[in-house]
Amino acid sequence: YPCAFSGVVCTTALNAAGNLASFASFGNYVILAFAGSRIASTYYGNRYAYLSGTSMAAPGVAGSLGILRGMGLSASQAAQVLEQSAKGPRNGNWGYGEVDLAAAVRLAQQTPPTPTPGPGPQPTVTPIREGDYHCVFNGDGGFSCVQK
């Protein structure tokens, strides 16, 4: 459902063969695809595990956007660069296609950066104390947290 919101870069997962994973979300709201099957990840109990899911693909897209933002692009410019440089034509299953970060960086180098805003009000940061939230791991490697 969050994929239906404007401004969300909806991500789907690809399997090791580069095809849409059997568990992956698809549809006209999907923007980009990224590897999401058997991804090495941290796991509870101070371990590592291979996990699969769109939740394994989303960090790859988010990290790619972060790299482009670090090059001076705005959030919308970064998303547009990922869309324009993705492998594969837009289709009803995986949006613009698979993220191609190398191509995105090359394209971003040709995109004028967004000017940095001048001094203004600083955000207020409220620290979260340990114990303010209760987090529970579920069986598929994810977790959920609720405020106490």
mmCIF file of C-alpha atoms in Angstrom:
data_model
loop_
_atom_site.group_PDB
_atom_site.id
_atom_site.type_symbol
_atom_site.label_atom_id
_atom_site.label_comp_id
_atom_site.label_asym_id
_atom_site.label_seq_id
_atom_site.Cartn_x
_atom_site.Cartn_y
_atom_site.Cartn_z
ATOM 1 C CA TYR A 1 0.000 0.000 0.000
ATOM 2 C CA PRO A 2 2.701 2.609 0.625
ATOM 3 C CA CYS A 3 3.628 2.217 -3.044
ATOM 4 C CA ALA A 4 0.386 3.949 -3.966
ATOM 5 C CA PHE A 5 1.537 7.218 -2.350
ATOM 6 C CA SER A 6 3.023 9.979 -4.467
ATOM 7 C CA GLY A 7 6.772 10.410 -4.051
ATOM 8 C CA VAL A 8 7.385 6.783 -3.024
ATOM 9 C CA VAL A 9 10.009 4.916 -5.062
ATOM 10 C CA CYS A 10 8.224 1.570 -5.055
ATOM 11 C CA THR A 11 10.669 -1.319 -5.342
ATOM 12 C CA THR A 12 10.244 -4.923 -6.399
ATOM 13 C CA ALA A 13 12.625 -7.863 -6.037
ATOM 14 C CA LEU A 14 14.502 -9.863 -8.641
ATOM 15 C CA ASN A 15 15.768 -13.409 -8.222
ATOM 16 C CA ALA A 16 19.322 -14.606 -8.924
ATOM 17 C CA ALA A 17 18.462 -15.105 -12.609
ATOM 18 C CA GLY A 18 17.443 -11.450 -12.903
ATOM 19 C CA ASN A 19 13.747 -12.224 -13.227
ATOM 20 C CA LEU A 20 10.877 -11.008 -11.083
ATOM 21 C CA ALA A 21 11.020 -13.055 -7.861
ATOM 22 C CA SER A 22 8.057 -15.345 -7.208
ATOM 23 C CA PHE A 23 7.196 -13.473 -3.986
ATOM 24 C CA ALA A 24 7.734 -9.975 -5.381
ATOM 25 C CA SER A 25 5.234 -7.176 -5.696
ATOM 26 C CA PHE A 26 4.416 -6.081 -9.224
ATOM 27 C CA GLY A 27 2.088 -3.722 -10.999
ATOM 28 C CA ASN A 28 1.915 -0.292 -12.551
ATOM 29 C CA TYR A 29 2.931 1.390 -9.271
ATOM 30 C CA VAL A 30 6.355 -0.334 -9.210
ATOM 31 C CA ILE A 31 9.154 2.081 -10.123
ATOM 32 C CA LEU A 32 12.412 0.062 -9.896
ATOM 33 C CA ALA A 33 13.707 -3.473 -9.364
ATOM 34 C CA PHE A 34 16.720 -4.699 -7.379
ATOM 35 C CA ALA A 35 18.138 -8.060 -6.288
ATOM 36 C CA GLY A 36 16.038 -9.456 -3.454
ATOM 37 C CA SER A 37 16.644 -13.214 -3.295
ATOM 38 C CA ARG A 38 19.108 -14.879 -0.935
ATOM 39 C CA ILE A 39 20.682 -11.613 0.234
ATOM 40 C CA ALA A 40 23.240 -11.936 3.044
ATOM 41 C CA SER A 41 21.916 -9.987 6.003
ATOM 42 C CA THR A 42 22.366 -9.546 9.708
ATOM 43 C CA TYR A 43 20.021 -11.699 11.727
ATOM 44 C CA TYR A 44 18.938 -11.910 15.326
ATOM 45 C CA GLY A 45 21.083 -13.896 17.729
ATOM 46 C CA ASN A 46 24.275 -12.164 16.515
ATOM 47 C CA ARG A 47 24.200 -14.181 13.275
ATOM 48 C CA TYR A 48 24.002 -13.735 9.524
ATOM 49 C CA ALA A 49 21.431 -15.337 7.253
ATOM 50 C CA TYR A 50 20.373 -15.347 3.608
ATOM 51 C CA LEU A 51 17.020 -13.617 3.367
ATOM 52 C CA SER A 52 14.636 -12.953 0.498
ATOM 53 C CA GLY A 53 11.951 -10.344 -0.008
ATOM 54 C CA THR A 54 11.208 -6.922 -1.338
ATOM 55 C CA SER A 55 12.519 -5.798 2.057
ATOM 56 C CA MET A 56 15.922 -7.074 0.887
ATOM 57 C CA ALA A 57 15.644 -5.174 -2.421
ATOM 58 C CA ALA A 58 14.535 -1.837 -0.956
ATOM 59 C CA PRO A 59 17.858 -1.070 0.819
ATOM 60 C CA GLY A 60 19.686 -1.442 -2.498
ATOM 61 C CA VAL A 61 17.470 1.163 -4.114
ATOM 62 C CA ALA A 62 17.658 3.412 -1.028
ATOM 63 C CA GLY A 63 21.453 3.134 -0.961
ATOM 64 C CA SER A 64 21.628 3.960 -4.661
ATOM 65 C CA LEU A 65 19.480 7.034 -4.074
ATOM 66 C CA GLY A 66 21.772 7.992 -1.171
ATOM 67 C CA ILE A 67 24.863 7.794 -3.354
ATOM 68 C CA LEU A 68 23.220 10.054 -5.935
ATOM 69 C CA ARG A 69 22.095 12.478 -3.218
ATOM 70 C CA GLY A 70 25.702 12.550 -2.000
ATOM 71 C CA MET A 71 26.676 13.725 -5.484
ATOM 72 C CA GLY A 72 24.505 16.819 -4.952
ATOM 73 C CA LEU A 73 21.277 15.735 -6.630
ATOM 74 C CA SER A 74 17.904 16.481 -5.064
ATOM 75 C CA ALA A 75 15.682 13.556 -4.079
ATOM 76 C CA SER A 76 13.561 13.955 -7.209
ATOM 77 C CA GLN A 77 16.645 14.292 -9.440
ATOM 78 C CA ALA A 78 18.167 11.155 -7.896
ATOM 79 C CA ALA A 79 14.968 9.165 -8.490
ATOM 80 C CA GLN A 80 14.765 10.439 -12.053
ATOM 81 C CA VAL A 81 18.397 9.468 -12.730
ATOM 82 C CA LEU A 82 17.764 5.932 -11.405
ATOM 83 C CA GLU A 83 14.682 5.648 -13.607
ATOM 84 C CA GLN A 84 16.476 6.914 -16.725
ATOM 85 C CA SER A 85 19.511 4.657 -16.230
ATOM 86 C CA ALA A 86 17.670 1.464 -15.238
ATOM 87 C CA LYS A 87 18.213 -1.702 -17.290
ATOM 88 C CA GLY A 88 15.201 -2.620 -19.340
ATOM 89 C CA PRO A 89 12.150 -0.869 -20.713
ATOM 90 C CA ARG A 90 9.289 0.229 -18.491
ATOM 91 C CA ASN A 91 6.707 -2.502 -18.151
ATOM 92 C CA GLY A 92 3.779 -3.397 -15.926
ATOM 93 C CA ASN A 93 5.823 -5.638 -13.634
ATOM 94 C CA TRP A 94 9.063 -3.921 -12.734
ATOM 95 C CA GLY A 95 8.678 -0.299 -13.617
ATOM 96 C CA TYR A 96 11.707 1.209 -15.349
ATOM 97 C CA GLY A 97 13.728 -1.962 -14.776
ATOM 98 C CA GLU A 98 16.687 -3.050 -12.671
ATOM 99 C CA VAL A 99 18.828 -0.402 -10.987
ATOM 100 C CA ASP A 100 22.144 0.085 -12.813
ATOM 101 C CA LEU A 101 24.141 2.130 -10.314
ATOM 102 C CA ALA A 102 27.202 2.534 -12.564
ATOM 103 C CA ALA A 103 25.027 3.978 -15.341
ATOM 104 C CA ALA A 104 23.209 6.150 -12.791
ATOM 105 C CA VAL A 105 26.476 7.622 -11.496
ATOM 106 C CA ARG A 106 27.613 8.376 -15.055
ATOM 107 C CA LEU A 107 24.291 10.098 -15.776
ATOM 108 C CA ALA A 108 24.380 11.959 -12.451
ATOM 109 C CA GLN A 109 27.790 13.398 -13.359
ATOM 110 C CA GLN A 110 26.033 15.117 -16.274
ATOM 111 C CA THR A 111 23.152 16.407 -14.115
ATOM 112 C CA PRO A 112 23.563 19.838 -12.509
ATOM 113 C CA PRO A 113 23.455 19.533 -8.694
ATOM 114 C CA THR A 114 20.733 21.140 -6.639
ATOM 115 C CA PRO A 115 21.939 24.307 -4.901
ATOM 116 C CA THR A 116 22.514 23.880 -1.167
ATOM 117 C CA PRO A 117 20.063 25.995 0.850
ATOM 118 C CA GLY A 118 21.498 28.725 3.044
ATOM 119 C CA PRO A 119 21.366 28.755 6.815
ATOM 120 C CA GLY A 120 17.937 28.296 8.227
ATOM 121 C CA PRO A 121 16.162 26.720 11.152
ATOM 122 C CA GLN A 122 17.892 23.609 12.409
ATOM 123 C CA PRO A 123 15.837 20.460 12.949
ATOM 124 C CA THR A 124 15.087 19.441 16.493
ATOM 125 C CA VAL A 125 16.396 15.991 17.360
ATOM 126 C CA THR A 126 14.668 14.134 20.153
ATOM 127 C CA PRO A 127 16.808 11.273 21.441
ATOM 128 C CA ILE A 128 15.143 7.912 21.857
ATOM 129 C CA ARG A 129 16.047 6.198 25.100
ATOM 130 C CA GLU A 130 16.667 2.504 25.160
ATOM 131 C CA GLY A 131 13.508 0.958 26.512
ATOM 132 C CA ASP A 132 11.155 3.450 24.820
ATOM 133 C CA TYR A 133 10.350 0.859 22.157
ATOM 134 C CA HIS A 134 9.673 -2.854 22.170
ATOM 135 C CA CYS A 135 10.841 -4.696 19.032
ATOM 136 C CA VAL A 136 9.894 -8.238 18.079
ATOM 137 C CA PHE A 137 11.531 -10.318 15.348
ATOM 138 C CA ASN A 138 9.198 -12.380 13.190
ATOM 139 C CA GLY A 139 9.941 -15.685 11.496
ATOM 140 C CA ASP A 140 10.975 -14.273 8.098
ATOM 141 C CA GLY A 141 13.818 -12.122 9.431
ATOM 142 C CA GLY A 142 11.856 -8.878 9.718
ATOM 143 C CA PHE A 143 10.862 -7.090 12.856
ATOM 144 C CA SER A 144 8.301 -4.656 14.157
ATOM 145 C CA CYS A 145 8.601 -2.082 16.916
ATOM 146 C CA VAL A 146 5.964 -0.392 19.045
ATOM 147 C CA GLN A 147 6.354 2.510 21.418
ATOM 148 C CA LYS A 148 5.937 1.498 25.055
#
